[in-house]
CSV table of C-alpha atoms in Angstrom, one decimal:
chain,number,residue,atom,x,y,z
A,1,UNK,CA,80.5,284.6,356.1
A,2,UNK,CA,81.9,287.3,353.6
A,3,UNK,CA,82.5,290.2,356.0
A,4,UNK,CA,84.1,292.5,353.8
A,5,UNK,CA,85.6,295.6,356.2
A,6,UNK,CA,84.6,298.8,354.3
A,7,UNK,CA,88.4,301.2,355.1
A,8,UNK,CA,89.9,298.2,352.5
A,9,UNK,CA,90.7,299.7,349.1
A,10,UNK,CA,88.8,298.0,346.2
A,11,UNK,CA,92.0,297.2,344.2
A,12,UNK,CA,93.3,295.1,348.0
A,13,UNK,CA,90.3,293.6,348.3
A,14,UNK,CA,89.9,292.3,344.6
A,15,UNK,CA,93.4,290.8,345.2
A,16,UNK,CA,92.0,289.6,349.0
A,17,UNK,CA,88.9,287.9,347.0
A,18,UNK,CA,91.4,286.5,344.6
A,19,UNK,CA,93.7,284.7,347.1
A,20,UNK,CA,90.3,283.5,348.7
A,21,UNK,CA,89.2,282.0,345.2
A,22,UNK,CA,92.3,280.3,344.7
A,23,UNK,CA,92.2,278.4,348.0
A,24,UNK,CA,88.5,278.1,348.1
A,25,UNK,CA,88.4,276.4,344.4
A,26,UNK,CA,92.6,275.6,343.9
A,27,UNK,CA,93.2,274.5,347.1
A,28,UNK,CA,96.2,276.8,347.2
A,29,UNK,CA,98.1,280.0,346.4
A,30,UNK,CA,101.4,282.0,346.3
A,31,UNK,CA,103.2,285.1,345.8
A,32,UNK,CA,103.2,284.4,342.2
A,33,UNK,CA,99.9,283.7,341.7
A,34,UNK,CA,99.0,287.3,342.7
A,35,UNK,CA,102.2,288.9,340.7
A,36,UNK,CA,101.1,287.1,338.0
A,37,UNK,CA,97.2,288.1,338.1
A,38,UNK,CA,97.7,291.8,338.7
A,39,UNK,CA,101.4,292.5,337.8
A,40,UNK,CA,102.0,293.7,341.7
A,41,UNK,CA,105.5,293.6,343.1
A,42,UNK,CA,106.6,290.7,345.4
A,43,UNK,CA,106.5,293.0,348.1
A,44,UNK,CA,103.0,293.8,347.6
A,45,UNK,CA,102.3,290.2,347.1
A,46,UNK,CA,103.7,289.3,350.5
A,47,UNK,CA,101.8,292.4,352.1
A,48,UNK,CA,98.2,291.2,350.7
A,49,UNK,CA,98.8,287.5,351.8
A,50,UNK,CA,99.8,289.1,355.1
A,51,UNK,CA,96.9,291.2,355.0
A,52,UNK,CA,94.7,288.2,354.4
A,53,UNK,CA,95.9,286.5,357.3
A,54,UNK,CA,94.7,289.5,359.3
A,55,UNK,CA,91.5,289.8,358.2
A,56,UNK,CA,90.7,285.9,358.1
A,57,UNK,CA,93.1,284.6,361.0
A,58,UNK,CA,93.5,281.2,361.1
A,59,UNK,CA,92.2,280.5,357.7
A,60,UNK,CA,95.6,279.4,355.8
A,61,UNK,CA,98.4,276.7,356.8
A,62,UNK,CA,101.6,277.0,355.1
A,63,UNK,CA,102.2,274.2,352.8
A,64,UNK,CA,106.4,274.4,352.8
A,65,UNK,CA,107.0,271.3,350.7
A,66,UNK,CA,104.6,273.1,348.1
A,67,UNK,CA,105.9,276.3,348.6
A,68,UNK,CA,102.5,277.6,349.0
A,69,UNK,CA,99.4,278.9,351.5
A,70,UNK,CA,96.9,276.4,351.9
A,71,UNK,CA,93.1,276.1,352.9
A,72,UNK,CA,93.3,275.0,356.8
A,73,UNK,CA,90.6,272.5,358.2
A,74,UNK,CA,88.6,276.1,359.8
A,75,UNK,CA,88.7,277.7,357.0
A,76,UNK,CA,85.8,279.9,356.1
A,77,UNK,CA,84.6,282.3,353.5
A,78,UNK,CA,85.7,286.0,353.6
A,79,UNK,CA,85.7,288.0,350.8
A,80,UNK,CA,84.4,285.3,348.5
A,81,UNK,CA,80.5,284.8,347.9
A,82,UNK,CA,81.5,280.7,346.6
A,83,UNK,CA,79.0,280.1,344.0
A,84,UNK,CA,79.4,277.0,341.6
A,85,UNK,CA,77.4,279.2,339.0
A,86,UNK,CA,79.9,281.7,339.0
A,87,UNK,CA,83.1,279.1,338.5
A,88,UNK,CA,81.4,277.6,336.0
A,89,UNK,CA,80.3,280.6,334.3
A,90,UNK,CA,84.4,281.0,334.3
A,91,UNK,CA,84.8,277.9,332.5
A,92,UNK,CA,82.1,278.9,330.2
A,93,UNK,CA,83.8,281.7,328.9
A,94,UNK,CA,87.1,279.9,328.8
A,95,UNK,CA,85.2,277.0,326.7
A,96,UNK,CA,83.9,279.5,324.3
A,97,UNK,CA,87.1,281.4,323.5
A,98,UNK,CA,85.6,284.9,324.9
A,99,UNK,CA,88.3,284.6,327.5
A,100,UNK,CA,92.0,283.9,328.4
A,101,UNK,CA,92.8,281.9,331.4
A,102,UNK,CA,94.8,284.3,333.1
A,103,UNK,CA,91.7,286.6,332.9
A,104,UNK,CA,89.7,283.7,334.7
A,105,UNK,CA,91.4,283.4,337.6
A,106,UNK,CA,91.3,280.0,337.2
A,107,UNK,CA,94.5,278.6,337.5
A,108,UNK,CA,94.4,274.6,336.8
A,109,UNK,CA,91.8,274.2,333.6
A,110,UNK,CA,90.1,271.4,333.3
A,111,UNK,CA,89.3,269.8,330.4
A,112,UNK,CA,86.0,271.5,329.0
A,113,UNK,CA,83.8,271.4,326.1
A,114,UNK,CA,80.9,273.5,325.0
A,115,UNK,CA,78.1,272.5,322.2
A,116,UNK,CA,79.1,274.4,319.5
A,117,UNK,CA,76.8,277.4,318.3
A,118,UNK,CA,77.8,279.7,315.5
A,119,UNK,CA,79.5,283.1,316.4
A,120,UNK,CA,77.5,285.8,315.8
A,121,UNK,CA,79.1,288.8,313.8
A,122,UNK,CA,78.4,292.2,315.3
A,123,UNK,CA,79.7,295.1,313.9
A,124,UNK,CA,82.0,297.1,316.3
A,125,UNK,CA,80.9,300.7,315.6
A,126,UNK,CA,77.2,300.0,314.7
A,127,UNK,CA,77.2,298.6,318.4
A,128,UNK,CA,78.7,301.8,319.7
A,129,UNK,CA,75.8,303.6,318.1
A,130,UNK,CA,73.0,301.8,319.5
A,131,UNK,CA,74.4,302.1,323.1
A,132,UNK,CA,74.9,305.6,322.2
A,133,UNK,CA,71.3,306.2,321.2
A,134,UNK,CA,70.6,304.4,324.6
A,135,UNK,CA,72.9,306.0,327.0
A,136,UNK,CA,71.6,309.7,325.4
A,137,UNK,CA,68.1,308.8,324.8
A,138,UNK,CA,67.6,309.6,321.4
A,139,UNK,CA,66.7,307.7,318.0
A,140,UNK,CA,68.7,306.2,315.7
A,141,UNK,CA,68.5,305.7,311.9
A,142,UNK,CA,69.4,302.0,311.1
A,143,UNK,CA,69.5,299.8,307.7
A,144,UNK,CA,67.7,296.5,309.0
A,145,UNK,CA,67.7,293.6,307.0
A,146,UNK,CA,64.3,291.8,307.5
A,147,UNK,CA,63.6,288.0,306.9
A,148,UNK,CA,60.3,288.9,306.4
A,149,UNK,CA,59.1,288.1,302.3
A,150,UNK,CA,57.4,291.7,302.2
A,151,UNK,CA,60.6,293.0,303.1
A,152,UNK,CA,63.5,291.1,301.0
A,153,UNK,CA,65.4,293.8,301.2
A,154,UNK,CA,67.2,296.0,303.5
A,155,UNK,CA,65.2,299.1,304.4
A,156,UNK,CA,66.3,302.1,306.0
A,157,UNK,CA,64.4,302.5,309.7
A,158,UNK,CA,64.4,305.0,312.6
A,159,UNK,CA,64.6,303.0,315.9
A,160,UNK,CA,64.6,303.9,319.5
A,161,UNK,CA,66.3,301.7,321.2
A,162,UNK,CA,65.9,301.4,325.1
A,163,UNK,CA,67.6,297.5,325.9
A,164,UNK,CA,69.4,294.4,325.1
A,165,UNK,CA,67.8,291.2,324.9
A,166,UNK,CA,69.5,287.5,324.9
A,167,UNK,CA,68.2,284.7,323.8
A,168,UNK,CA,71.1,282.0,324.8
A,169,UNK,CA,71.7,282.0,321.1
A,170,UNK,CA,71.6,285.8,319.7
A,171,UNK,CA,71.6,289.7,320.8
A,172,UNK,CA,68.8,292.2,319.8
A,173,UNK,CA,68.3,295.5,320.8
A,174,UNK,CA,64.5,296.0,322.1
A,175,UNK,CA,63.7,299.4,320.7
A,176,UNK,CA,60.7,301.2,319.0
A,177,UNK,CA,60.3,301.1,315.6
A,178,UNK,CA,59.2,304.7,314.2
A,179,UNK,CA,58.3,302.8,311.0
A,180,UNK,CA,55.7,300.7,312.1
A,181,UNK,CA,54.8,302.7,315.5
A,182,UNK,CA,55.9,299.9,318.0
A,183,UNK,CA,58.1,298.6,320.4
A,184,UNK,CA,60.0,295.2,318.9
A,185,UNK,CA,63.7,293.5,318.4
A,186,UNK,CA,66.3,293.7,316.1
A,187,UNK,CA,69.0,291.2,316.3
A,188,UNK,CA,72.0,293.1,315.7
A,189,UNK,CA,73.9,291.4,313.0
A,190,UNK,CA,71.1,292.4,310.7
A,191,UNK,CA,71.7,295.8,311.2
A,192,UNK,CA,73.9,296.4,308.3
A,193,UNK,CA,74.1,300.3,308.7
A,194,UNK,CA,74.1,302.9,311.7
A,195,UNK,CA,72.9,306.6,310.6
A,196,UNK,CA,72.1,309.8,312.1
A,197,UNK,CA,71.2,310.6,315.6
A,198,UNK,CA,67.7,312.0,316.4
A,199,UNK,CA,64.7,312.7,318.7
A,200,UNK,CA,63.2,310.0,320.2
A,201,UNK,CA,59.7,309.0,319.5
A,202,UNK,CA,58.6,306.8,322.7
A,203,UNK,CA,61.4,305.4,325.6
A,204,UNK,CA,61.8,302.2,327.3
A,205,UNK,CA,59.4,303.5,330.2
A,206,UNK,CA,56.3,303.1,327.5
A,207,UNK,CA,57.7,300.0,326.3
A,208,UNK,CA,54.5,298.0,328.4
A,209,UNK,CA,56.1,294.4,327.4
A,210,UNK,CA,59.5,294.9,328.4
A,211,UNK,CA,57.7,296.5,331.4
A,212,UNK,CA,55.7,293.6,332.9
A,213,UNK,CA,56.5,290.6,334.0
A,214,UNK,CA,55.1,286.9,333.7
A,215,UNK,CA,55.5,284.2,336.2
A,216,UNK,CA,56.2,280.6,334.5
A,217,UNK,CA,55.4,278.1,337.0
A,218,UNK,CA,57.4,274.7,335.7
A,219,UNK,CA,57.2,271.3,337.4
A,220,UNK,CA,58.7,268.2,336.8
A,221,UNK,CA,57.0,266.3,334.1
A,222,UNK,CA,54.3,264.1,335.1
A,223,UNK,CA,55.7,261.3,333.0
A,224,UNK,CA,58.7,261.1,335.1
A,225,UNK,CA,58.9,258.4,338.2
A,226,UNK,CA,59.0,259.7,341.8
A,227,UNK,CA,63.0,259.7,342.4
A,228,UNK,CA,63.2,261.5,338.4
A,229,UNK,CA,60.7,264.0,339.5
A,230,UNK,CA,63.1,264.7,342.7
A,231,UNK,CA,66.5,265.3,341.4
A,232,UNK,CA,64.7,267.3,338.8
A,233,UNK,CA,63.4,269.5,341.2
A,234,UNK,CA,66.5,269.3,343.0
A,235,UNK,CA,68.3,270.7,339.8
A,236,UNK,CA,66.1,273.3,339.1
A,237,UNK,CA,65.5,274.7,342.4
A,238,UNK,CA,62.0,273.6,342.9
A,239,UNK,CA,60.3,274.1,346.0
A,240,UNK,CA,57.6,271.4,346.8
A,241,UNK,CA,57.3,270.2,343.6
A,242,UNK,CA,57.5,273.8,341.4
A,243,UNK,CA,59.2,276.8,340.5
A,244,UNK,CA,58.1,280.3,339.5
A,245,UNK,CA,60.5,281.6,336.8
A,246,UNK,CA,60.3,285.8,336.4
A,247,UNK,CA,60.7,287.0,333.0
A,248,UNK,CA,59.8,289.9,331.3
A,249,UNK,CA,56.6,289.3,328.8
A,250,UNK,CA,59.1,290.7,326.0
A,251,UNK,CA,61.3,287.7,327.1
A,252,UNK,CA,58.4,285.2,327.2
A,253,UNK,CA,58.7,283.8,323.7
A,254,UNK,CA,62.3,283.6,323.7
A,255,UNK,CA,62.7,281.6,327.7
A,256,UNK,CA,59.7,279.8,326.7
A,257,UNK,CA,61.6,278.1,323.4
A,258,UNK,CA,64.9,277.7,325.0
A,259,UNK,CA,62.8,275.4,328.0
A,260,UNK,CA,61.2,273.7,325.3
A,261,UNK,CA,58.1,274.7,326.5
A,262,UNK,CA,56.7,276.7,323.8
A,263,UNK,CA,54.5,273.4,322.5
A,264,UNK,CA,52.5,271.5,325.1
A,265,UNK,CA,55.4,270.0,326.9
A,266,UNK,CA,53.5,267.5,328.8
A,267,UNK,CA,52.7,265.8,325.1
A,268,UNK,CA,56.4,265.3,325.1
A,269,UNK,CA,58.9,262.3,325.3
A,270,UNK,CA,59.4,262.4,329.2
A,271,UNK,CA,62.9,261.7,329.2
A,272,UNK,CA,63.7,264.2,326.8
A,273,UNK,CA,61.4,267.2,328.2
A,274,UNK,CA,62.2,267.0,331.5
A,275,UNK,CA,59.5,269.9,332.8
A,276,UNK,CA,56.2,271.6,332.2
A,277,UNK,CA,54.3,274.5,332.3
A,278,UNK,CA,51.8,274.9,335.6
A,279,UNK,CA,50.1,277.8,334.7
A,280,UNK,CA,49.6,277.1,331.0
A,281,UNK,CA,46.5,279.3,330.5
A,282,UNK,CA,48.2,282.7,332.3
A,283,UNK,CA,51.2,281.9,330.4
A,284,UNK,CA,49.4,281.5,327.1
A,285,UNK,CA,47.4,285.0,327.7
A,286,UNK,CA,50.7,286.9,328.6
A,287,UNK,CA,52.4,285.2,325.2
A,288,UNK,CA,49.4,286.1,323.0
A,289,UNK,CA,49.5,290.0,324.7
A,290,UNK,CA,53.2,289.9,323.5
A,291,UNK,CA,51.8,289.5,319.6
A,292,UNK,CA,54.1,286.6,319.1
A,293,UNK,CA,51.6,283.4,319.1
A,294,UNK,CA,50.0,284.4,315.1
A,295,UNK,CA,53.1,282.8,312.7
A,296,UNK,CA,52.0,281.2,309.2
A,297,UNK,CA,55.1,279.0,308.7
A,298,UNK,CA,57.5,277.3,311.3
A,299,UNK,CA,59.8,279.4,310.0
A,300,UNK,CA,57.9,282.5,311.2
A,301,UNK,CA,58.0,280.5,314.8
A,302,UNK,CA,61.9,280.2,314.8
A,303,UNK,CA,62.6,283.1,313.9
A,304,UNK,CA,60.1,284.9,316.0
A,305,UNK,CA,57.7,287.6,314.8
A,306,UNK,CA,58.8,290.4,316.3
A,307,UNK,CA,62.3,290.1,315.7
A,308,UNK,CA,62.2,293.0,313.7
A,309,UNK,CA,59.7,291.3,311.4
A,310,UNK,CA,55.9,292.8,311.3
């Protein structure tokens, strides 16, 4: 339902979606739970799992052999939007170390593992330059370190940089190059130095890539049997029989590899490559307007041509 009633303070109604998580997803909660999470007093405590019961009557049994306010058999959604993305997400974060798990709100952990991928190592200040140069609107002088042979070494740049970009594997800053007179990316853990501040050449409004947008229809693969092709369309959302995935054209290259749909997909092992491309001659025109579908090496392809490279 998640009427939230506007005259509730933010800080009450974090704590009031908090209690809600723990007996939507725990099955349970207590005073300590909330003294514990946001360092209240155990009058406050009591007064915010009062207030709950106010604002969601009927929603909570007490549990007194546990000690503890449980989920009753009406129970319904108040403050909480439940979302197994979201929880999971939690988990994510808690797999990978870039949480603790009293910041998760998730009280029992369950045993979790995440496929290992190497940390990337950003540099702290150099960071805090580029989203200074963002929030301000002006250019920034950087020392890139290119992959790119014609380039072996580092070489100081001017950039403009206007967004972030994630691949699922590394960050770049989309900005535009006042070296070679276009928008691209630049991963940050190549940028070895940040320099002085200046005017900006072009901002993200001219950026025309990051700008427009590309539709990627995906379907199950045709080499799948009839209840395969269901629960993947059940797991990716599809409605009768496809999907249209938004991305921006500057994010084409980079959703297209992580889908494995960068090759011809339907040329693929089935039960490996799970989906394919629908509209394969749009998506193949936005790709080659996005300069990213001329590489000489497979190298060049993984890396990804304009990844700071020309």
């Amino acid at each position: 339902m998640n009427e939230k009633s506007p005259a509730i303070r933010w800080g009450v109604e974090q704590r009031l979606e908090f209690i809600e998580f723990r007996l939507f997803w725990e099955g349970g909660i207590n005073r300590g739970d909330i003294i514990e999470m946001f360092g209240v007093s155990v009058p406050q405590a009591s007064r915010d799992l009062a207030m709950y019961q106010d604002t969601a009557p009927g929603n909570v049994d007490y549990d007194k052999s546990a000690k503890r306010y449980v989920p009753s058999h009406t129970f319904r959604t108040r403050f909480l939007r439940p979302d197994p993305s979201v929880y999971l997400s939690r988990l994510r974060v808690l797999g990978e170390g870039l949480s603790r798990p009293e910041d998760s709100w998730v009280a029992h952990v369950p045993e979790i593992d995440v496929a290992v991928t190497p940390h990337r190592i950003i540099d702290t200040e150099i960071l805090r330059s580029v989203l200074t140069a963002m929030r301000e609107r002006r250019s920034l002088d950087v020392c890139y370190q290119s992959m790119n042979t014609k380039r072996p070494d580092p070489v100081w740049r001017r950039i403009t940089p206007h967004a972030f970009g994630y691949d699922g594997f590394r960050w770049h800053t989309r900005a535009f190059c006042h070296l070679e007179n276009r928008f691209k990316d630049f991963l940050l853990p190549r940028i070895l130095e940040a320099g002085s501040f200046g005017d900006p050449v072009a901002l993200g409004d001219k950026d025309t890539l990051w700008q427009e947008y590309v539709g990627i229809e995906i379907a199950p693969h045709p080499q799948l049997t009839d209840s395969q092709k269901k629960v993947v369309a059940k797991d990716y959302g599809m409605s009768e029989g496809s999907m249209v995935l938004r991305v921006r054209n500057a994010m084409l290259f980079y959703a297209l590899k992580r889908l494995g749909l960068l090759g011809d997909a339907e040329k693929e092992d089935a039960r490996r490559q799970h989906i394919v491309v629908v509209n394969k001659t749009d998506v193949q025109s936005a790709l080659a307007r996005s300069e990213i579908i001329e590489f000489n090496t497979e190298a060049d392809l993984l890396e990804g041509r304009n990844l700071g490279e020309p």
